[in-house]
C-alpha positions as CSV (number, residue, x, y, z in Angstrom):
1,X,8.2,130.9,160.0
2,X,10.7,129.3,158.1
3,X,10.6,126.7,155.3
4,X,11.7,123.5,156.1
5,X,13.8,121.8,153.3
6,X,12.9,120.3,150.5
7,X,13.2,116.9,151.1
8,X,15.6,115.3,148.1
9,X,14.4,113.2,145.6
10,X,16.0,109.1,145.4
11,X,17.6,110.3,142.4
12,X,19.2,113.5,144.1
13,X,20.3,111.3,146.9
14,X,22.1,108.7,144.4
15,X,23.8,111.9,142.4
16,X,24.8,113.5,145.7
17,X,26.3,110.2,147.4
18,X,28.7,109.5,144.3
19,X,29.6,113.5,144.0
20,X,30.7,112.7,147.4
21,X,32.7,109.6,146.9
22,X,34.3,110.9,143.8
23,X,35.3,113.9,145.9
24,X,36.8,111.7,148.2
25,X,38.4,109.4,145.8
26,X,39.9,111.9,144.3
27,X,41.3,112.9,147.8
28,X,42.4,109.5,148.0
29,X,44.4,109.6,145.0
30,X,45.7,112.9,145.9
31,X,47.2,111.9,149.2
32,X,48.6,108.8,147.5
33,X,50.4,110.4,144.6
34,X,51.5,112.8,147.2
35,X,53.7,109.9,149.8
36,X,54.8,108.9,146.3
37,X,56.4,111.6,145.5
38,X,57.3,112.6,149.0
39,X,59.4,108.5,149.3
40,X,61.2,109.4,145.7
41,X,62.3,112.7,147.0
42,X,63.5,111.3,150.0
43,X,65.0,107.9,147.9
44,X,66.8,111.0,145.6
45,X,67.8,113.2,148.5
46,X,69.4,110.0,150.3
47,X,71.4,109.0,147.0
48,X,72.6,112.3,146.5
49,X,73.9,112.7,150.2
50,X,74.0,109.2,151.9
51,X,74.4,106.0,150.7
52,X,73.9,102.3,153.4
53,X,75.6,99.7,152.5
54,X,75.5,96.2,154.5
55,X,79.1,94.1,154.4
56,X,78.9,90.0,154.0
57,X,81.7,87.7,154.9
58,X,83.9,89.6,157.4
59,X,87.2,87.4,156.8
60,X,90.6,89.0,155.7
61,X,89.9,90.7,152.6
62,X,86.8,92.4,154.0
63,X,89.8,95.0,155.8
64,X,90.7,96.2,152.5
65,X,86.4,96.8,151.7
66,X,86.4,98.8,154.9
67,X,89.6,100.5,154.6
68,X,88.1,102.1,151.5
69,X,83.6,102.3,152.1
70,X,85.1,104.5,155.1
71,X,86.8,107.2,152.8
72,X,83.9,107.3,150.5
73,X,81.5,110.7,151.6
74,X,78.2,109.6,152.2
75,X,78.4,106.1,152.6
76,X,78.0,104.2,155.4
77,X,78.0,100.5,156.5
78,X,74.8,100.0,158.7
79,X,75.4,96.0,159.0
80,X,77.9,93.5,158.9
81,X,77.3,89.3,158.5
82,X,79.6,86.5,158.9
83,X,78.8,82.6,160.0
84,X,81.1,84.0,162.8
85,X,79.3,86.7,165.0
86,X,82.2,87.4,166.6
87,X,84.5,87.7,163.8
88,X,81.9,90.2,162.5
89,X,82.1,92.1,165.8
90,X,86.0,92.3,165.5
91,X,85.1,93.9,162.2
92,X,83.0,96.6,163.7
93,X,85.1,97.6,166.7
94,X,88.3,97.6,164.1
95,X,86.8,99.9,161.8
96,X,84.8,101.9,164.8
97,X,81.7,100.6,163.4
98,X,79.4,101.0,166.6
99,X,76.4,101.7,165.2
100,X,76.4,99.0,162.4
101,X,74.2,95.7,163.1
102,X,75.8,92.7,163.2
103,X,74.2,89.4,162.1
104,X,75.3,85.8,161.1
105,X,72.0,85.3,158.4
106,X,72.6,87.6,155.6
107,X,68.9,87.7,154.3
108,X,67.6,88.2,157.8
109,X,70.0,91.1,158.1
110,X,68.6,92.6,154.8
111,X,65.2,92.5,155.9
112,X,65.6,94.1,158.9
113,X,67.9,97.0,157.3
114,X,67.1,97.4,154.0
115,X,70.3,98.9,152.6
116,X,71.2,100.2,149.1
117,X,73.8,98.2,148.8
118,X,75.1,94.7,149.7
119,X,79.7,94.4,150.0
120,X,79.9,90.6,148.8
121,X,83.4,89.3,150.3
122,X,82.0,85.5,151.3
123,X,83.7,82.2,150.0
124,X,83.5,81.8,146.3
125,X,81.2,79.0,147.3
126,X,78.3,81.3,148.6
127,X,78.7,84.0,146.4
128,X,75.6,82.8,143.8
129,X,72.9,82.7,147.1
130,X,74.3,85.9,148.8
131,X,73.8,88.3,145.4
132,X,70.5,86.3,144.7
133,X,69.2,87.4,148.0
134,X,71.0,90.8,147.8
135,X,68.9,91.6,144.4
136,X,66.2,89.8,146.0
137,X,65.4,92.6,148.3
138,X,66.1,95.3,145.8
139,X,70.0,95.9,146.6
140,X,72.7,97.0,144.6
141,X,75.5,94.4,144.8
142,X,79.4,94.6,144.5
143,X,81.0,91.2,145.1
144,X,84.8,90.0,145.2
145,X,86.0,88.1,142.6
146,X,85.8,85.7,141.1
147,X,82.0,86.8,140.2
148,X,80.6,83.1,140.4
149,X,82.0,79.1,140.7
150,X,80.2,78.4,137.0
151,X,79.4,80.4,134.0
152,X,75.9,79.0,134.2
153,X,75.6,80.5,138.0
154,X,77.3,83.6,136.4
155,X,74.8,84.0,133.4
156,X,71.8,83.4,136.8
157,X,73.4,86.5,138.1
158,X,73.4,88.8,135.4
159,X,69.7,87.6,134.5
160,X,68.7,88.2,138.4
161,X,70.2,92.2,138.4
162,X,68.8,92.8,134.4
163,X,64.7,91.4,135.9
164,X,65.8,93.2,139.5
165,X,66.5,96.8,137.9
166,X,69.6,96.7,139.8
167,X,73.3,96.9,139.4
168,X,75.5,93.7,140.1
169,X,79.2,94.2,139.5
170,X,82.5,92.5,140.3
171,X,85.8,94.1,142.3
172,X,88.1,93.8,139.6
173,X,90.5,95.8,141.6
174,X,94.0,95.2,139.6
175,X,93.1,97.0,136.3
176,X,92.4,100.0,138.7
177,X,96.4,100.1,139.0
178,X,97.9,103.2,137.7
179,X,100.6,100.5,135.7
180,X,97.7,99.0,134.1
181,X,96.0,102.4,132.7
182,X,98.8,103.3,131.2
183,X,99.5,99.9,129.7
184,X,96.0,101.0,128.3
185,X,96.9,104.2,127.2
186,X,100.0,103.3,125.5
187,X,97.7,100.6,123.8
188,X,94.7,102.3,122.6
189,X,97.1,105.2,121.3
190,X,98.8,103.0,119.4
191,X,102.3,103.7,121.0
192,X,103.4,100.7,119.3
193,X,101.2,100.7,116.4
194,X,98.1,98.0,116.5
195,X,99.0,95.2,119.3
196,X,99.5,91.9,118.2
197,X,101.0,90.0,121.4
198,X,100.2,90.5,125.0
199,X,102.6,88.8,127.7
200,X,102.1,88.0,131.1
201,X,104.3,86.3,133.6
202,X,103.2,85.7,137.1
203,X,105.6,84.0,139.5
204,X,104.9,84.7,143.4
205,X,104.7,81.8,146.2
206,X,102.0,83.3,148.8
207,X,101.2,80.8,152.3
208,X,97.9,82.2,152.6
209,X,96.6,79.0,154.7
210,X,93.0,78.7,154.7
211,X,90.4,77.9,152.0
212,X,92.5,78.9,149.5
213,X,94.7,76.2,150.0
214,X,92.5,73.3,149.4
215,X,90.7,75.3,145.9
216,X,90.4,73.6,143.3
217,X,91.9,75.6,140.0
218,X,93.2,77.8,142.7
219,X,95.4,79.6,140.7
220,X,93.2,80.4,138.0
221,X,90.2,80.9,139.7
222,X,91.6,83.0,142.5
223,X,94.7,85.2,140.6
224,X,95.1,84.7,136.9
225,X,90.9,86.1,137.1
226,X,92.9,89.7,137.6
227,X,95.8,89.5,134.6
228,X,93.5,88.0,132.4
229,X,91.1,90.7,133.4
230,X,93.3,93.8,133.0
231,X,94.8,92.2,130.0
232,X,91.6,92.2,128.3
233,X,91.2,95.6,129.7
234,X,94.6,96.6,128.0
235,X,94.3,94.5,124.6
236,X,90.7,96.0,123.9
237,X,89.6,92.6,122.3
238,X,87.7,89.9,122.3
239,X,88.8,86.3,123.5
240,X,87.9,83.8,121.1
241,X,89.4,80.4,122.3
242,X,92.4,79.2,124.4
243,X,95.0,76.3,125.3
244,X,95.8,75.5,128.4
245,X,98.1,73.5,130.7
246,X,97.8,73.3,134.0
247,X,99.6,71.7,137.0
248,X,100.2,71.1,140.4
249,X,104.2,71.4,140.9
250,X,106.1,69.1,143.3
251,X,107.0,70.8,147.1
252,X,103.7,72.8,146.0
253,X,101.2,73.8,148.9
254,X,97.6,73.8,147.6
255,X,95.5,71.0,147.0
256,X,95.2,71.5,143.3
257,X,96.1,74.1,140.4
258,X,99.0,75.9,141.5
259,X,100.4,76.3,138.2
260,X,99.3,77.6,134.4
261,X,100.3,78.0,131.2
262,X,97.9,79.4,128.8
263,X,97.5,81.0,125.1
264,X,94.4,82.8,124.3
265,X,93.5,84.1,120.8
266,X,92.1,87.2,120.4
267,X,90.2,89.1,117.8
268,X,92.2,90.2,115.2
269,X,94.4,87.5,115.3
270,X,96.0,89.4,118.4
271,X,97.3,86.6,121.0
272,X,97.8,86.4,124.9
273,X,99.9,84.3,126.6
274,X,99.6,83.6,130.5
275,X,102.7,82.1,132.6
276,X,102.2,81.4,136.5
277,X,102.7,79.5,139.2
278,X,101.6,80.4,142.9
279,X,104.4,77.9,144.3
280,X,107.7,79.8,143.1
281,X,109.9,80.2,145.4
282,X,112.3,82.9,144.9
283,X,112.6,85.7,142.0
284,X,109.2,87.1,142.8
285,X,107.4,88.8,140.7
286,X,104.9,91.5,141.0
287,X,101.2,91.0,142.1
288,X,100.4,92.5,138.6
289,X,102.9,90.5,136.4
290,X,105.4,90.8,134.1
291,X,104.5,92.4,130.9
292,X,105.3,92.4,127.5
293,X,102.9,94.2,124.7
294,X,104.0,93.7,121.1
295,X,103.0,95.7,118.6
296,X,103.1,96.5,114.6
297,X,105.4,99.1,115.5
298,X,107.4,97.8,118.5
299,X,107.3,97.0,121.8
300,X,106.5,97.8,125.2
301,X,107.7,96.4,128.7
302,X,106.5,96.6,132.5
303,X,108.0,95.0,135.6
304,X,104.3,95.6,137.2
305,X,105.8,97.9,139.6
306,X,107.1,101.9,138.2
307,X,109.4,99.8,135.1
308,X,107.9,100.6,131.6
309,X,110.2,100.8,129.2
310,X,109.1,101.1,125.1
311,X,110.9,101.0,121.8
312,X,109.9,101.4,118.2
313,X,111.4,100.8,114.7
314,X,113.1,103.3,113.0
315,X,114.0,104.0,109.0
316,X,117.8,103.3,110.0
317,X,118.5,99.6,109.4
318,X,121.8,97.4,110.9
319,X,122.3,94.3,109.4
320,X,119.1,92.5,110.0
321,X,117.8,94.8,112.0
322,X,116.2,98.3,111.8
323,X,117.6,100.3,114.8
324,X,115.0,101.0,117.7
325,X,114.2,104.3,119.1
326,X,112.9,104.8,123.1
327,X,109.8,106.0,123.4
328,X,108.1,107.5,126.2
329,X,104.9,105.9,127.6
330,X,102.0,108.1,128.3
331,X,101.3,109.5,132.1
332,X,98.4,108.8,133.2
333,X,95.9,111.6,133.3
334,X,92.8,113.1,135.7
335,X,90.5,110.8,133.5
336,X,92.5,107.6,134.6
337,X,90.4,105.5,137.3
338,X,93.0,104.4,139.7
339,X,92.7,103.7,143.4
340,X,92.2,99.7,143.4
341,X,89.6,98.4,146.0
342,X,89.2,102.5,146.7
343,X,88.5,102.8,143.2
344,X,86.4,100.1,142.4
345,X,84.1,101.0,145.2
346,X,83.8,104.6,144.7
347,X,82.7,104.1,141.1
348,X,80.3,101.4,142.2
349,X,78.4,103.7,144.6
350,X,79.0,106.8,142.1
351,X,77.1,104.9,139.7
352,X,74.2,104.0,141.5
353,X,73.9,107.4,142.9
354,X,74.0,108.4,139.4
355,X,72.0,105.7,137.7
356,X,75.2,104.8,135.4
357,X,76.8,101.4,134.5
358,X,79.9,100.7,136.9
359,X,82.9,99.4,134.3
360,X,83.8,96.0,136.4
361,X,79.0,95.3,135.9
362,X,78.2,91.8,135.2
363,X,78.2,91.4,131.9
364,X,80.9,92.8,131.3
365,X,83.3,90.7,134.0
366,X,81.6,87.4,132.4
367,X,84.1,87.9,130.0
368,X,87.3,87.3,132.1
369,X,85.2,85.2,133.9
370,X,85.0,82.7,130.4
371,X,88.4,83.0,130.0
372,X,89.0,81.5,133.5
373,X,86.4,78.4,132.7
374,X,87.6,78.5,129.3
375,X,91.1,77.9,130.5
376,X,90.2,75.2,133.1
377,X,88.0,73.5,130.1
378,X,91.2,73.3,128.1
379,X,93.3,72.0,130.9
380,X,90.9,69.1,131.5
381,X,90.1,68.3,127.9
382,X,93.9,68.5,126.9
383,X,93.2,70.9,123.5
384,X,92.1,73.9,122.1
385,X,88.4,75.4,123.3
386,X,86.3,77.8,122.5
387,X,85.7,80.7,124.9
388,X,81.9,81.3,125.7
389,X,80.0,84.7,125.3
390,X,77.2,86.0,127.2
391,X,74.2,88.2,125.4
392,X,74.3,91.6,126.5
393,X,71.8,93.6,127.9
């Protein structure tokens, strides 16, 4: 007959019963580092193949967003939000959008999607709550300019995507334009030797009608943002301090601002000047402006369309002058980012699929940003300012 087990000791039992639950602890760990790893290779298989993106604010300029997110591979706009459902609807049936979610909430619409990235085209006047709740739910967000109403609400912004671990950046489409990169070019090669004097007229009378139209600083805010921007871009220096004039002409159409004149001082002792208006009538000129770069050497013009023309200073003297030689500006080159809104917005979702630093991030666009406030401070203080920095990350 057989034995009949020993019966275990307390001791025995009390060894036995936490052999058992480390085993399954351990099991438990397992499985848990396992569906970690398993969501980060799905999370790294997505970036590399297909990026979501959710569109806010579905009023004119979103056409040109769309026009471009749908020649980007791999991305695609799951949702779209406006106050006005069925603006947002239009949207989706324009751009054969049939799957994409509308909504008129835009944190409501996050929740529910959970995207990678949030397309900020609302009203300057939301813009600071939309990318808050965009970072807030762990979203990379590009916004339209300008990148917020204050620098304080700007400096908010940049804070919120540094603690968020996420990418905020600003479409800063204009120095994307093939003129402006080889402005740059010219520039940084010293074409003209170093650059002392960057001009920029801007004289174009747009009846855009809506919100624009009763801005304040409309002109600043809304178009000098993209001169001062590229010419930043183009000079490759720091703003230190500006004077500005600014003005609301007679027979003009907008509420306030229509007009500027400013002078920025730049590091090195390097100046910019800004002319505009956004009520001239007659002898347009381009969207980009009128440029004139002056350098040690010589100088360089553009009529912001395909006009460059550049001269330097030769041995040969004439009188008072020494005679000037044409020079050839640079073509631009594979390396060039070009494409405007198509540009922007294919860098943007390169670098998050890449874990890079888009060039138009937040800290960087606070910059031209300052110049803006800087410039609206001087207007309303009637002298000289200081422009304001930002710390960066």
């Amino acid at each position: 007959m057989p034995s009949l087990p020993r019966r275990q000791s307390a001791t025995e039992r009390i060894a036995n019963a936490r052999t058992g639950l480390t085993a399954r602890y351990r099991r438990h760990q397992y499985r848990k580092r396992l569906r970690r790893h398993n969501r980060t290779i799905c999370r790294q298989s997505r970036s590399e193949t297909q990026v979501r993106a959710v569109l806010a604010g579905c009023g004119a300029m979103s056409r040109a967003w769309l026009e471009a997110a749908r020649q980007i591979e791999g991305l695609e706009v799951v949702g779209l939000a406006d106050l006005d459902s069925e603006r947002a609807r239009g949207r989706a049936a324009e751009f054969e959008l049939a799957g994409a979610e509308i909504g008129t909430d835009v944190p409501a619409l996050l929740d529910r999607l959970q995207p990678d990235i949030l397309f900020d085209v609302v009203v300057p006047d939301a813009r600071r709550d939309v990318v808050l709740a965009g970072l807030a739910r762990g979203c990379h967000v590009l916004s339209e300019k300008p990148m917020a109403d204050s620098l304080d609400a700007a400096r908010e912004l940049v804070a919120a995507a540094k603690a968020a671990g996420r990418v905020h950046a600003v479409v800063q489409n204009r120095r994307y334009h093939p003129g402006i990169r080889r402005l740059q070019r010219a520039a940084s090669g010293g074409l003209i030797g170093d650059i002392t004097g960057v001009h920029c007229d801007f004289f174009v009378g747009p009846h855009f009608g809506g919100f624009r139209e009763e801005m304040r600083h409309v002109l600043l805010l809304d178009m000098a943002i993209h001169t001062l921007d590229a010419a930043r871009l183009v000079a490759g220096r720091r703003p230190l301090a500006v004077y500005c004039h600014e003005s609301n002409p007679a027979g003009s159409w907008y509420a306030h601002g229509a007009s500027a004149h400013a002078i920025f001082e730049l590091e090195g002792g390097a100046v910019l000047t800004y002319r505009g208006s956004w009520c001239a009538e007659g002898l347009r000129t381009s969207w980009e402006s009128q440029w004139r770069l002056a350098g040690t050497k010589g100088s360089l013009s553009w009529d912001g369309a395909e006009g460059f023309r550049a001269e330097v200073a030769t041995d040969r003297r004439d009188g008072l002058f020494f005679e000037p030689a044409t020079v050839e500006v640079p073509p631009l080159v594979s390396a060039d980012r070009t494409g405007g809104h198509l540009g922007v917005i294919r860098d943007f979702v390169d670098a998050i699929r890449t874990g890079t630093e888009p060039e138009t991030v937040g800290h960087q666009n606070f910059h031209s940003l300052a110049m803006v406030f800087g410039a609206i401070e001087s207007a309303r203080q009637g002298r000289r300012v200081a422009i304001q920095t930002i710390e960066e990350p």
